[in-house]
mmCIF file of N, CA and C in Angstrom:
data_model
loop_
_atom_site.group_PDB
_atom_site.id
_atom_site.type_symbol
_atom_site.label_atom_id
_atom_site.label_comp_id
_atom_site.label_asym_id
_atom_site.label_seq_id
_atom_site.Cartn_x
_atom_site.Cartn_y
_atom_site.Cartn_z
ATOM 1 N N MET A 26 -3.955 2.653 27.187
ATOM 2 C CA MET A 26 -4.812 2.820 26.009
ATOM 3 C C MET A 26 -4.216 2.213 24.733
ATOM 4 N N THR A 27 -4.978 1.345 24.027
ATOM 5 C CA THR A 27 -4.380 0.595 22.826
ATOM 6 C C THR A 27 -5.072 1.395 21.623
ATOM 7 N N THR A 28 -4.172 1.405 20.647
ATOM 8 C CA THR A 28 -4.740 2.003 19.332
ATOM 9 C C THR A 28 -4.626 0.983 18.315
ATOM 10 N N HIS A 29 -5.079 1.361 17.166
ATOM 11 C CA HIS A 29 -5.084 0.500 15.930
ATOM 12 C C HIS A 29 -3.479 0.239 15.603
ATOM 13 N N LEU A 30 -2.717 1.047 16.039
ATOM 14 C CA LEU A 30 -1.119 0.904 15.664
ATOM 15 C C LEU A 30 -0.560 -0.324 16.534
ATOM 16 N N ASP A 31 -1.265 -0.614 17.597
ATOM 17 C CA ASP A 31 -0.772 -1.626 18.454
ATOM 18 C C ASP A 31 -1.010 -3.128 17.862
ATOM 19 N N LYS A 32 -1.886 -3.089 16.984
ATOM 20 C CA LYS A 32 -2.383 -4.342 16.395
ATOM 21 C C LYS A 32 -1.599 -4.649 15.046
ATOM 22 N N PRO A 33 -1.199 -5.865 14.602
ATOM 23 C CA PRO A 33 -0.680 -6.055 13.377
ATOM 24 C C PRO A 33 -1.487 -5.568 12.188
ATOM 25 N N ILE A 34 -0.933 -5.267 11.187
ATOM 26 C CA ILE A 34 -1.664 -4.660 9.934
ATOM 27 C C ILE A 34 -1.913 -6.063 9.189
ATOM 28 N N LYS A 35 -3.030 -6.312 8.658
ATOM 29 C CA LYS A 35 -3.292 -7.320 7.778
ATOM 30 C C LYS A 35 -3.987 -6.872 6.527
ATOM 31 N N LEU A 36 -3.462 -7.251 5.482
ATOM 32 C CA LEU A 36 -3.973 -6.726 4.249
ATOM 33 C C LEU A 36 -4.400 -7.891 3.236
ATOM 34 N N VAL A 37 -5.523 -7.872 2.847
ATOM 35 C CA VAL A 37 -6.063 -8.860 1.872
ATOM 36 C C VAL A 37 -6.408 -8.146 0.519
ATOM 37 N N MET A 38 -5.627 -8.593 -0.576
ATOM 38 C CA MET A 38 -5.909 -8.145 -1.832
ATOM 39 C C MET A 38 -6.529 -9.255 -2.687
ATOM 40 N N ILE A 39 -7.687 -9.071 -3.167
ATOM 41 C CA ILE A 39 -8.254 -10.084 -3.963
ATOM 42 C C ILE A 39 -8.020 -9.825 -5.362
ATOM 43 N N VAL A 40 -7.489 -10.755 -6.051
ATOM 44 C CA VAL A 40 -7.114 -10.547 -7.432
ATOM 45 C C VAL A 40 -7.842 -11.698 -8.196
ATOM 46 N N ARG A 41 -7.948 -11.423 -9.543
ATOM 47 C CA ARG A 41 -8.645 -12.290 -10.430
ATOM 48 C C ARG A 41 -8.017 -12.438 -11.663
ATOM 49 N N ASP A 42 -8.047 -13.597 -12.249
ATOM 50 C CA ASP A 42 -7.391 -13.956 -13.409
ATOM 51 C C ASP A 42 -7.962 -12.893 -14.457
ATOM 52 N N PRO A 43 -7.232 -12.216 -15.229
ATOM 53 C CA PRO A 43 -7.785 -11.448 -16.245
ATOM 54 C C PRO A 43 -8.705 -12.067 -17.390
ATOM 55 N N ARG A 44 -8.468 -13.231 -17.558
ATOM 56 C CA ARG A 44 -9.423 -13.980 -18.461
ATOM 57 C C ARG A 44 -10.754 -14.160 -17.895
ATOM 58 N N GLY A 45 -10.862 -14.453 -16.543
ATOM 59 C CA GLY A 45 -12.091 -14.454 -15.896
ATOM 60 C C GLY A 45 -12.785 -13.123 -15.866
ATOM 61 N N ILE A 46 -11.960 -12.044 -15.651
ATOM 62 C CA ILE A 46 -12.671 -10.722 -15.704
ATOM 63 C C ILE A 46 -13.283 -10.337 -17.041
ATOM 64 N N MET A 47 -12.475 -10.628 -18.095
ATOM 65 C CA MET A 47 -12.997 -10.292 -19.419
ATOM 66 C C MET A 47 -14.035 -11.176 -19.797
ATOM 67 N N SER A 48 -14.143 -12.465 -19.492
ATOM 68 C CA SER A 48 -15.248 -13.371 -19.644
ATOM 69 C C SER A 48 -16.608 -12.764 -19.012
ATOM 70 N N SER A 49 -16.343 -12.274 -17.829
ATOM 71 C CA SER A 49 -17.622 -11.700 -17.178
ATOM 72 C C SER A 49 -18.129 -10.341 -18.017
ATOM 73 N N ARG A 50 -17.119 -9.670 -18.360
ATOM 74 C CA ARG A 50 -17.433 -8.419 -18.998
ATOM 75 C C ARG A 50 -18.157 -8.744 -20.340
ATOM 76 N N TYR A 51 -17.880 -9.804 -20.972
ATOM 77 C CA TYR A 51 -18.697 -10.232 -22.289
ATOM 78 C C TYR A 51 -20.056 -10.933 -22.115
ATOM 79 N N LEU A 52 -20.482 -11.037 -20.805
ATOM 80 C CA LEU A 52 -21.809 -11.579 -20.686
ATOM 81 C C LEU A 52 -22.920 -10.529 -21.004
ATOM 82 N N PRO A 53 -24.049 -11.021 -21.688
ATOM 83 C CA PRO A 53 -25.153 -10.186 -21.854
ATOM 84 C C PRO A 53 -25.457 -9.275 -20.739
ATOM 85 N N ALA A 54 -25.445 -9.751 -19.490
ATOM 86 C CA ALA A 54 -25.992 -9.033 -18.311
ATOM 87 C C ALA A 54 -25.049 -7.818 -18.064
ATOM 88 N N MET A 55 -24.027 -7.714 -18.839
ATOM 89 C CA MET A 55 -23.101 -6.564 -18.374
ATOM 90 C C MET A 55 -23.507 -5.483 -19.444
ATOM 91 N N ASP A 56 -24.822 -4.901 -19.418
ATOM 92 C CA ASP A 56 -25.165 -3.851 -20.387
ATOM 93 C C ASP A 56 -24.489 -2.616 -20.094
ATOM 94 N N TRP A 57 -24.178 -2.285 -18.979
ATOM 95 C CA TRP A 57 -23.448 -1.068 -18.554
ATOM 96 C C TRP A 57 -22.111 -0.963 -19.112
ATOM 97 N N CYS A 58 -21.538 -2.292 -19.264
ATOM 98 C CA CYS A 58 -20.210 -2.322 -19.775
ATOM 99 C C CYS A 58 -20.190 -2.151 -21.402
ATOM 100 N N ARG A 59 -21.226 -2.640 -21.896
ATOM 101 C CA ARG A 59 -21.240 -2.481 -23.391
ATOM 102 C C ARG A 59 -21.133 -1.124 -24.022
ATOM 103 N N ASP A 60 -21.617 -0.212 -23.306
ATOM 104 C CA ASP A 60 -21.561 1.305 -23.708
ATOM 105 C C ASP A 60 -20.259 1.959 -23.499
ATOM 106 N N ASP A 61 -19.475 1.383 -22.628
ATOM 107 C CA ASP A 61 -18.184 1.827 -22.164
ATOM 108 C C ASP A 61 -17.007 1.207 -23.055
ATOM 109 N N THR A 62 -16.522 1.918 -23.994
ATOM 110 C CA THR A 62 -15.568 1.377 -24.907
ATOM 111 C C THR A 62 -14.273 0.848 -24.176
ATOM 112 N N THR A 63 -13.845 1.540 -23.090
ATOM 113 C CA THR A 63 -12.644 1.123 -22.284
ATOM 114 C C THR A 63 -12.866 -0.275 -21.488
ATOM 115 N N CYS A 64 -14.115 -0.646 -21.296
ATOM 116 C CA CYS A 64 -14.483 -1.735 -20.589
ATOM 117 C C CYS A 64 -14.100 -3.140 -21.361
ATOM 118 N N ALA A 65 -14.177 -3.094 -22.548
ATOM 119 C CA ALA A 65 -13.780 -4.286 -23.463
ATOM 120 C C ALA A 65 -12.342 -4.316 -23.783
ATOM 121 N N GLU A 66 -11.612 -3.108 -23.552
ATOM 122 C CA GLU A 66 -10.181 -3.046 -23.918
ATOM 123 C C GLU A 66 -9.282 -3.879 -22.930
ATOM 124 N N ILE A 67 -8.710 -4.832 -23.490
ATOM 125 C CA ILE A 67 -7.857 -5.706 -22.606
ATOM 126 C C ILE A 67 -6.639 -4.995 -22.285
ATOM 127 N N ASP A 68 -6.270 -4.049 -22.997
ATOM 128 C CA ASP A 68 -4.926 -3.203 -22.615
ATOM 129 C C ASP A 68 -5.344 -2.496 -21.374
ATOM 130 N N MET A 69 -6.420 -1.968 -21.251
ATOM 131 C CA MET A 69 -6.863 -1.138 -20.094
ATOM 132 C C MET A 69 -6.756 -2.065 -18.755
ATOM 133 N N LEU A 70 -7.267 -3.258 -19.055
ATOM 134 C CA LEU A 70 -7.466 -4.096 -17.911
ATOM 135 C C LEU A 70 -6.033 -4.453 -17.333
ATOM 136 N N CYS A 71 -5.015 -4.702 -18.145
ATOM 137 C CA CYS A 71 -3.712 -5.074 -17.719
ATOM 138 C C CYS A 71 -2.791 -3.967 -17.978
ATOM 139 N N ASP A 72 -3.122 -2.733 -17.545
ATOM 140 C CA ASP A 72 -2.294 -1.654 -17.870
ATOM 141 C C ASP A 72 -1.455 -1.371 -16.420
ATOM 142 N N HIS A 73 -1.231 -2.308 -15.755
ATOM 143 C CA HIS A 73 -0.369 -2.233 -14.607
ATOM 144 C C HIS A 73 -0.831 -1.113 -13.752
ATOM 145 N N HIS A 74 -2.013 -1.049 -13.256
ATOM 146 C CA HIS A 74 -2.539 -0.097 -12.251
ATOM 147 C C HIS A 74 -1.985 -0.236 -10.873
ATOM 148 N N ILE A 75 -1.292 -1.327 -10.705
ATOM 149 C CA ILE A 75 -0.687 -1.562 -9.305
ATOM 150 C C ILE A 75 0.858 -1.460 -9.578
ATOM 151 N N THR A 76 1.449 -0.641 -8.588
ATOM 152 C CA THR A 76 2.816 -0.493 -8.787
ATOM 153 C C THR A 76 3.428 -1.069 -7.577
ATOM 154 N N LEU A 77 4.398 -2.008 -7.810
ATOM 155 C CA LEU A 77 5.154 -2.548 -6.746
ATOM 156 C C LEU A 77 6.411 -1.929 -6.356
ATOM 157 N N VAL A 78 6.654 -1.435 -5.099
ATOM 158 C CA VAL A 78 7.844 -0.824 -4.750
ATOM 159 C C VAL A 78 8.476 -1.709 -3.682
ATOM 160 N N ARG A 79 9.586 -2.229 -3.919
ATOM 161 C CA ARG A 79 10.273 -3.025 -2.838
ATOM 162 C C ARG A 79 11.115 -2.227 -2.066
ATOM 163 N N TYR A 80 11.072 -2.454 -0.693
ATOM 164 C CA TYR A 80 11.876 -1.705 0.263
ATOM 165 C C TYR A 80 13.332 -1.693 -0.240
ATOM 166 N N GLU A 81 13.819 -2.803 -0.629
ATOM 167 C CA GLU A 81 15.159 -2.877 -0.975
ATOM 168 C C GLU A 81 15.606 -1.853 -2.173
ATOM 169 N N ASP A 82 14.699 -1.876 -3.197
ATOM 170 C CA ASP A 82 14.870 -1.094 -4.342
ATOM 171 C C ASP A 82 14.892 0.401 -3.903
ATOM 172 N N LEU A 83 14.024 0.728 -3.089
ATOM 173 C CA LEU A 83 13.885 2.127 -2.667
ATOM 174 C C LEU A 83 15.147 2.430 -1.854
ATOM 175 N N SER A 84 15.553 1.579 -0.889
ATOM 176 C CA SER A 84 16.742 1.806 -0.127
ATOM 177 C C SER A 84 18.021 1.918 -0.991
ATOM 178 N N LEU A 85 18.179 1.131 -1.847
ATOM 179 C CA LEU A 85 19.519 1.015 -2.552
ATOM 180 C C LEU A 85 19.573 2.032 -3.698
ATOM 181 N N ASN A 86 18.392 2.322 -4.293
ATOM 182 C CA ASN A 86 18.308 3.392 -5.469
ATOM 183 C C ASN A 86 17.154 4.382 -5.267
ATOM 184 N N ALA A 87 17.170 5.028 -4.187
ATOM 185 C CA ALA A 87 16.036 5.830 -3.785
ATOM 186 C C ALA A 87 15.561 6.914 -4.738
ATOM 187 N N ILE A 88 16.580 7.427 -5.453
ATOM 188 C CA ILE A 88 16.078 8.701 -6.322
ATOM 189 C C ILE A 88 15.485 7.989 -7.443
ATOM 190 N N GLU A 89 16.055 6.944 -8.039
ATOM 191 C CA GLU A 89 15.581 6.304 -9.270
ATOM 192 C C GLU A 89 14.197 5.672 -9.073
ATOM 193 N N THR A 90 14.074 5.042 -7.967
ATOM 194 C CA THR A 90 12.907 4.337 -7.576
ATOM 195 C C THR A 90 11.765 5.457 -7.335
ATOM 196 N N ALA A 91 12.087 6.570 -6.787
ATOM 197 C CA ALA A 91 11.075 7.565 -6.520
ATOM 198 C C ALA A 91 10.666 8.201 -7.862
ATOM 199 N N LYS A 92 11.715 8.459 -8.738
ATOM 200 C CA LYS A 92 11.303 8.989 -10.075
ATOM 201 C C LYS A 92 10.322 8.071 -10.891
ATOM 202 N N ARG A 93 10.548 6.723 -10.754
ATOM 203 C CA ARG A 93 9.806 5.887 -11.490
ATOM 204 C C ARG A 93 8.415 5.868 -10.738
ATOM 205 N N LEU A 94 8.130 5.896 -9.456
ATOM 206 C CA LEU A 94 7.154 5.886 -8.808
ATOM 207 C C LEU A 94 6.264 7.188 -9.126
ATOM 208 N N TYR A 95 6.889 8.287 -9.146
ATOM 209 C CA TYR A 95 6.241 9.554 -9.372
ATOM 210 C C TYR A 95 5.788 9.577 -10.760
ATOM 211 N N ASN A 96 6.520 9.145 -11.729
ATOM 212 C CA ASN A 96 6.146 8.944 -13.189
ATOM 213 C C ASN A 96 4.910 8.134 -13.168
ATOM 214 N N LYS A 97 5.036 6.953 -12.670
ATOM 215 C CA LYS A 97 3.800 5.919 -12.579
ATOM 216 C C LYS A 97 2.559 6.626 -12.132
ATOM 217 N N LEU A 98 2.717 7.466 -11.088
ATOM 218 C CA LEU A 98 1.472 8.093 -10.527
ATOM 219 C C LEU A 98 1.086 9.458 -11.083
ATOM 220 N N ASP A 99 1.814 9.759 -12.250
ATOM 221 C CA ASP A 99 1.689 11.048 -12.973
ATOM 222 C C ASP A 99 1.826 12.331 -12.073
ATOM 223 N N LEU A 100 2.833 12.159 -11.249
ATOM 224 C CA LEU A 100 3.186 13.456 -10.367
ATOM 225 C C LEU A 100 4.605 13.908 -10.738
ATOM 226 N N HIS A 101 4.743 15.029 -10.529
ATOM 227 C CA HIS A 101 6.016 15.903 -10.949
ATOM 228 C C HIS A 101 6.980 15.623 -9.788
ATOM 229 N N PHE A 102 8.209 15.105 -10.326
ATOM 230 C CA PHE A 102 9.417 14.886 -9.463
ATOM 231 C C PHE A 102 10.294 16.086 -9.627
ATOM 232 N N ASN A 103 10.657 16.855 -8.568
ATOM 233 C CA ASN A 103 11.467 17.950 -8.753
ATOM 234 C C ASN A 103 12.772 17.945 -7.762
ATOM 235 N N ALA A 104 13.442 19.135 -7.864
ATOM 236 C CA ALA A 104 14.657 19.103 -7.207
ATOM 237 C C ALA A 104 14.561 19.106 -5.483
ATOM 238 N N ASP A 105 13.380 19.642 -5.164
ATOM 239 C CA ASP A 105 13.117 19.713 -3.670
ATOM 240 C C ASP A 105 12.818 18.308 -3.304
ATOM 241 N N ILE A 106 12.173 17.614 -3.975
ATOM 242 C CA ILE A 106 11.921 16.170 -3.528
ATOM 243 C C ILE A 106 13.186 15.317 -3.629
ATOM 244 N N GLU A 107 13.982 15.380 -4.621
ATOM 245 C CA GLU A 107 15.326 14.776 -4.580
ATOM 246 C C GLU A 107 16.155 15.180 -3.532
ATOM 247 N N SER A 108 16.278 16.446 -3.206
ATOM 248 C CA SER A 108 16.961 16.969 -1.990
ATOM 249 C C SER A 108 16.501 16.328 -0.674
ATOM 250 N N TRP A 109 15.157 16.267 -0.586
ATOM 251 C CA TRP A 109 14.622 15.640 0.652
ATOM 252 C C TRP A 109 15.059 14.123 0.768
ATOM 253 N N ILE A 110 15.003 13.474 -0.351
ATOM 254 C CA ILE A 110 15.291 12.013 -0.386
ATOM 255 C C ILE A 110 16.812 11.991 -0.084
ATOM 256 N N GLU A 111 17.690 12.723 -0.794
ATOM 257 C CA GLU A 111 19.053 12.623 -0.376
ATOM 258 C C GLU A 111 19.265 12.917 1.060
ATOM 259 N N SER A 112 18.819 13.845 1.608
ATOM 260 C CA SER A 112 19.033 14.175 3.040
ATOM 261 C C SER A 112 18.436 13.146 4.097
ATOM 262 N N HIS A 113 17.514 12.344 3.605
ATOM 263 C CA HIS A 113 16.867 11.362 4.551
ATOM 264 C C HIS A 113 17.468 10.074 4.367
ATOM 265 N N THR A 114 18.087 9.776 3.181
ATOM 266 C CA THR A 114 18.617 8.414 3.023
ATOM 267 C C THR A 114 20.147 8.251 2.990
ATOM 268 N N ASN A 115 20.771 9.344 3.136
ATOM 269 C CA ASN A 115 22.422 9.271 3.106
ATOM 270 C C ASN A 115 22.987 9.809 4.437
ATOM 271 N N ASP A 116 22.250 9.863 5.353
ATOM 272 C CA ASP A 116 22.712 10.445 6.734
ATOM 273 C C ASP A 116 23.718 9.415 7.440
ATOM 274 N N THR A 117 24.900 9.952 7.842
ATOM 275 C CA THR A 117 25.858 9.125 8.488
ATOM 276 C C THR A 117 25.782 9.106 9.947
ATOM 277 N N THR A 118 24.892 10.053 10.472
ATOM 278 C CA THR A 118 24.848 10.021 11.863
ATOM 279 C C THR A 118 24.124 8.844 12.479
ATOM 280 N N LYS A 119 24.745 8.282 13.484
ATOM 281 C CA LYS A 119 24.157 7.120 14.132
ATOM 282 C C LYS A 119 23.017 7.577 15.086
ATOM 283 N N LEU A 120 21.808 7.223 14.742
ATOM 284 C CA LEU A 120 20.745 7.522 15.570
ATOM 285 C C LEU A 120 20.182 6.392 16.362
ATOM 286 N N GLY A 121 19.626 6.573 17.563
ATOM 287 C CA GLY A 121 19.201 5.661 18.413
ATOM 288 C C GLY A 121 17.691 5.251 18.078
ATOM 289 N N ASN A 122 17.128 6.063 17.278
ATOM 290 C CA ASN A 122 15.657 5.953 17.020
ATOM 291 C C ASN A 122 15.460 4.945 15.785
ATOM 292 N N PRO A 123 14.889 3.895 15.889
ATOM 293 C CA PRO A 123 14.707 3.115 14.812
ATOM 294 C C PRO A 123 13.607 3.547 13.920
ATOM 295 N N TYR A 124 12.754 4.470 14.283
ATOM 296 C CA TYR A 124 11.634 4.976 13.604
ATOM 297 C C TYR A 124 11.904 6.191 12.953
ATOM 298 N N SER A 125 13.100 6.768 13.088
ATOM 299 C CA SER A 125 13.516 7.957 12.508
ATOM 300 C C SER A 125 13.376 7.925 11.023
ATOM 301 N N THR A 126 13.035 8.983 10.250
ATOM 302 C CA THR A 126 13.032 8.969 8.842
ATOM 303 C C THR A 126 14.311 9.322 8.206
ATOM 304 N N VAL A 127 15.318 9.625 8.977
ATOM 305 C CA VAL A 127 16.787 9.979 8.592
ATOM 306 C C VAL A 127 17.629 8.907 8.775
ATOM 307 N N ARG A 128 18.319 8.251 7.793
ATOM 308 C CA ARG A 128 19.306 7.191 8.072
ATOM 309 C C ARG A 128 19.987 6.931 6.740
ATOM 310 N N LYS A 129 20.928 6.069 6.796
ATOM 311 C CA LYS A 129 21.746 5.727 5.690
ATOM 312 C C LYS A 129 21.080 4.313 5.300
ATOM 313 N N SER A 130 20.175 4.564 4.362
ATOM 314 C CA SER A 130 19.247 3.532 4.024
ATOM 315 C C SER A 130 20.034 2.325 3.333
ATOM 316 N N LYS A 131 21.089 2.443 2.721
ATOM 317 C CA LYS A 131 21.677 1.272 2.045
ATOM 318 C C LYS A 131 22.330 0.374 3.116
ATOM 319 N N SER A 132 22.601 0.862 4.298
ATOM 320 C CA SER A 132 23.262 0.052 5.299
ATOM 321 C C SER A 132 22.257 -0.855 6.052
ATOM 322 N N ALA A 133 20.951 -0.374 5.882
ATOM 323 C CA ALA A 133 19.909 -1.144 6.634
ATOM 324 C C ALA A 133 19.331 -2.422 5.775
ATOM 325 N N VAL A 134 19.447 -2.222 4.591
ATOM 326 C CA VAL A 134 18.818 -3.140 3.631
ATOM 327 C C VAL A 134 18.971 -4.686 3.838
ATOM 328 N N PHE A 135 20.331 -5.080 3.974
ATOM 329 C CA PHE A 135 20.481 -6.417 4.205
ATOM 330 C C PHE A 135 21.144 -6.718 5.603
ATOM 331 N N SER A 136 20.732 -5.954 6.673
ATOM 332 C CA SER A 136 21.203 -6.264 7.844
ATOM 333 C C SER A 136 20.577 -7.595 8.407
ATOM 334 N N TRP A 137 19.448 -7.967 7.970
ATOM 335 C CA TRP A 137 18.859 -9.325 8.419
ATOM 336 C C TRP A 137 19.700 -10.467 8.178
ATOM 337 N N VAL A 138 20.640 -10.450 7.192
ATOM 338 C CA VAL A 138 21.521 -11.447 6.797
ATOM 339 C C VAL A 138 22.510 -11.737 8.067
ATOM 340 N N LYS A 139 22.847 -10.692 8.785
ATOM 341 C CA LYS A 139 23.733 -10.834 9.933
ATOM 342 C C LYS A 139 22.896 -11.041 11.250
ATOM 343 N N ARG A 140 21.746 -10.647 11.287
ATOM 344 C CA ARG A 140 20.964 -10.672 12.576
ATOM 345 C C ARG A 140 20.179 -12.065 12.576
ATOM 346 N N LEU A 141 19.927 -12.690 11.504
ATOM 347 C CA LEU A 141 19.131 -14.042 11.554
ATOM 348 C C LEU A 141 20.277 -15.111 11.426
ATOM 349 N N ASN A 142 19.921 -16.267 12.084
ATOM 350 C CA ASN A 142 20.785 -17.366 11.993
ATOM 351 C C ASN A 142 20.314 -18.163 10.654
ATOM 352 N N ALA A 143 21.130 -19.149 10.322
ATOM 353 C CA ALA A 143 20.827 -19.973 9.199
ATOM 354 C C ALA A 143 19.430 -20.807 9.284
ATOM 355 N N THR A 144 19.190 -21.246 10.385
ATOM 356 C CA THR A 144 17.951 -21.863 10.598
ATOM 357 C C THR A 144 16.600 -21.001 10.269
ATOM 358 N N GLN A 145 16.859 -19.799 10.900
ATOM 359 C CA GLN A 145 15.802 -18.861 10.862
ATOM 360 C C GLN A 145 15.615 -18.454 9.260
ATOM 361 N N ILE A 146 16.787 -18.239 8.666
ATOM 362 C CA ILE A 146 16.636 -17.729 7.206
ATOM 363 C C ILE A 146 16.009 -18.879 6.478
ATOM 364 N N ASP A 147 16.388 -20.249 6.748
ATOM 365 C CA ASP A 147 15.825 -21.345 5.950
ATOM 366 C C ASP A 147 14.413 -21.395 6.253
ATOM 367 N N THR A 148 13.947 -21.262 7.563
ATOM 368 C CA THR A 148 12.570 -21.446 7.799
ATOM 369 C C THR A 148 11.583 -20.497 7.111
ATOM 370 N N ILE A 149 12.171 -19.143 7.104
ATOM 371 C CA ILE A 149 11.377 -18.031 6.384
ATOM 372 C C ILE A 149 11.309 -18.288 5.083
ATOM 373 N N GLN A 150 12.484 -18.664 4.379
ATOM 374 C CA GLN A 150 12.504 -18.970 2.986
ATOM 375 C C GLN A 150 11.633 -20.127 2.523
ATOM 376 N N GLU A 151 11.558 -21.077 3.538
ATOM 377 C CA GLU A 151 10.705 -22.362 3.156
ATOM 378 C C GLU A 151 9.189 -21.855 3.236
ATOM 379 N N LYS A 152 8.722 -21.163 4.219
ATOM 380 C CA LYS A 152 7.417 -20.625 4.361
ATOM 381 C C LYS A 152 6.906 -19.650 3.336
ATOM 382 N N CYS A 153 7.916 -18.977 2.899
ATOM 383 C CA CYS A 153 7.554 -17.721 1.923
ATOM 384 C C CYS A 153 8.089 -17.825 0.637
ATOM 385 N N THR A 154 8.394 -18.963 0.081
ATOM 386 C CA THR A 154 8.971 -19.129 -1.210
ATOM 387 C C THR A 154 8.117 -18.587 -2.267
ATOM 388 N N GLY A 155 6.812 -18.850 -2.248
ATOM 389 C CA GLY A 155 5.950 -18.343 -3.317
ATOM 390 C C GLY A 155 5.850 -16.738 -3.390
ATOM 391 N N VAL A 156 5.841 -16.147 -2.145
ATOM 392 C CA VAL A 156 5.782 -14.613 -2.243
ATOM 393 C C VAL A 156 7.045 -14.187 -2.620
ATOM 394 N N MET A 157 8.200 -14.707 -2.063
ATOM 395 C CA MET A 157 9.432 -14.182 -2.393
ATOM 396 C C MET A 157 9.749 -14.374 -3.984
ATOM 397 N N ASP A 158 9.269 -15.577 -4.589
ATOM 398 C CA ASP A 158 9.506 -15.703 -5.911
ATOM 399 C C ASP A 158 8.708 -14.657 -6.763
ATOM 400 N N TYR A 159 7.471 -14.446 -6.341
ATOM 401 C CA TYR A 159 6.514 -13.455 -6.992
ATOM 402 C C TYR A 159 7.194 -12.116 -6.970
ATOM 403 N N LEU A 160 7.759 -11.835 -5.815
ATOM 404 C CA LEU A 160 8.157 -10.433 -5.710
ATOM 405 C C LEU A 160 9.652 -10.250 -6.189
ATOM 406 N N GLY A 161 10.186 -11.379 -6.666
ATOM 407 C CA GLY A 161 11.537 -11.117 -7.291
ATOM 408 C C GLY A 161 12.784 -11.402 -6.300
ATOM 409 N N TYR A 162 12.650 -11.955 -5.178
ATOM 410 C CA TYR A 162 13.634 -12.201 -4.263
ATOM 411 C C TYR A 162 14.260 -13.444 -4.492
ATOM 412 N N ASN A 163 15.519 -13.627 -4.392
ATOM 413 C CA ASN A 163 16.360 -14.738 -4.626
ATOM 414 C C ASN A 163 16.468 -15.504 -3.340
ATOM 415 N N ILE A 164 16.329 -16.805 -3.306
ATOM 416 C CA ILE A 164 16.441 -17.649 -2.277
ATOM 417 C C ILE A 164 17.963 -17.956 -2.093
ATOM 418 N N ILE A 165 18.402 -17.814 -0.697
ATOM 419 C CA ILE A 165 19.735 -17.963 -0.454
ATOM 420 C C ILE A 165 20.011 -19.495 -0.042
ATOM 421 N N ASP A 166 21.086 -19.999 -0.659
ATOM 422 C CA ASP A 166 21.442 -21.379 -0.352
ATOM 423 C C ASP A 166 22.241 -21.202 1.073
ATOM 424 N N ILE A 167 21.723 -21.813 1.979
ATOM 425 C CA ILE A 167 22.292 -21.731 3.408
ATOM 426 C C ILE A 167 23.613 -22.214 3.404
ATOM 427 N N LYS A 168 23.954 -23.117 2.520
ATOM 428 C CA LYS A 168 25.389 -23.666 2.479
ATOM 429 C C LYS A 168 26.375 -22.459 2.185
ATOM 430 N N ASN A 169 25.978 -21.570 1.505
ATOM 431 C CA ASN A 169 26.752 -20.411 0.970
ATOM 432 C C ASN A 169 26.508 -19.175 1.716
ATOM 433 N N LEU A 170 25.838 -19.239 2.870
ATOM 434 C CA LEU A 170 25.554 -18.062 3.638
ATOM 435 C C LEU A 170 26.629 -17.228 3.996
ATOM 436 N N GLN A 171 27.716 -17.686 4.245
ATOM 437 C CA GLN A 171 29.045 -16.867 4.611
ATOM 438 C C GLN A 171 29.206 -15.941 3.370
ATOM 439 N N GLU A 172 28.805 -16.198 2.239
ATOM 440 C CA GLU A 172 29.140 -15.382 1.171
ATOM 441 C C GLU A 172 28.472 -14.027 1.210
ATOM 442 N N PHE A 173 27.249 -14.099 1.903
ATOM 443 C CA PHE A 173 26.314 -12.924 2.048
ATOM 444 C C PHE A 173 26.587 -12.148 3.208
ATOM 445 N N ARG A 174 27.380 -12.643 4.150
ATOM 446 C CA ARG A 174 27.928 -11.984 5.443
ATOM 447 C C ARG A 174 29.060 -11.341 5.264
#
């Protein structure tokens, strides 16, 4: 039996230049928008409704990243949540289950540097330069790969 989990996840997020959005909102045909004061507020348009959480940030600074995320989502971060994060990200027990939610998160973050060879890293960086740049990841100079290992 196959399930949706057996298939790769594909996500499409359509974005639009804020200038184009506001230009459309200023059109006479946008009567519904004219009565809504927030519709014309540029600050509301670019109020960072999307929050980016990088796996590496969460793994290296789990509590601080979680606090920022909870704050952004207007949720209350409390001691129970902090305790759960601590217990699930700082475990030193070596578990054989790669899908376990309990692990020493900091040790997994850059394990790819040791698992991938220089050619693989170079190919990935070449094909994903735009995304990596957008997400704030630095490109590794393959000539200096040993410094990262």
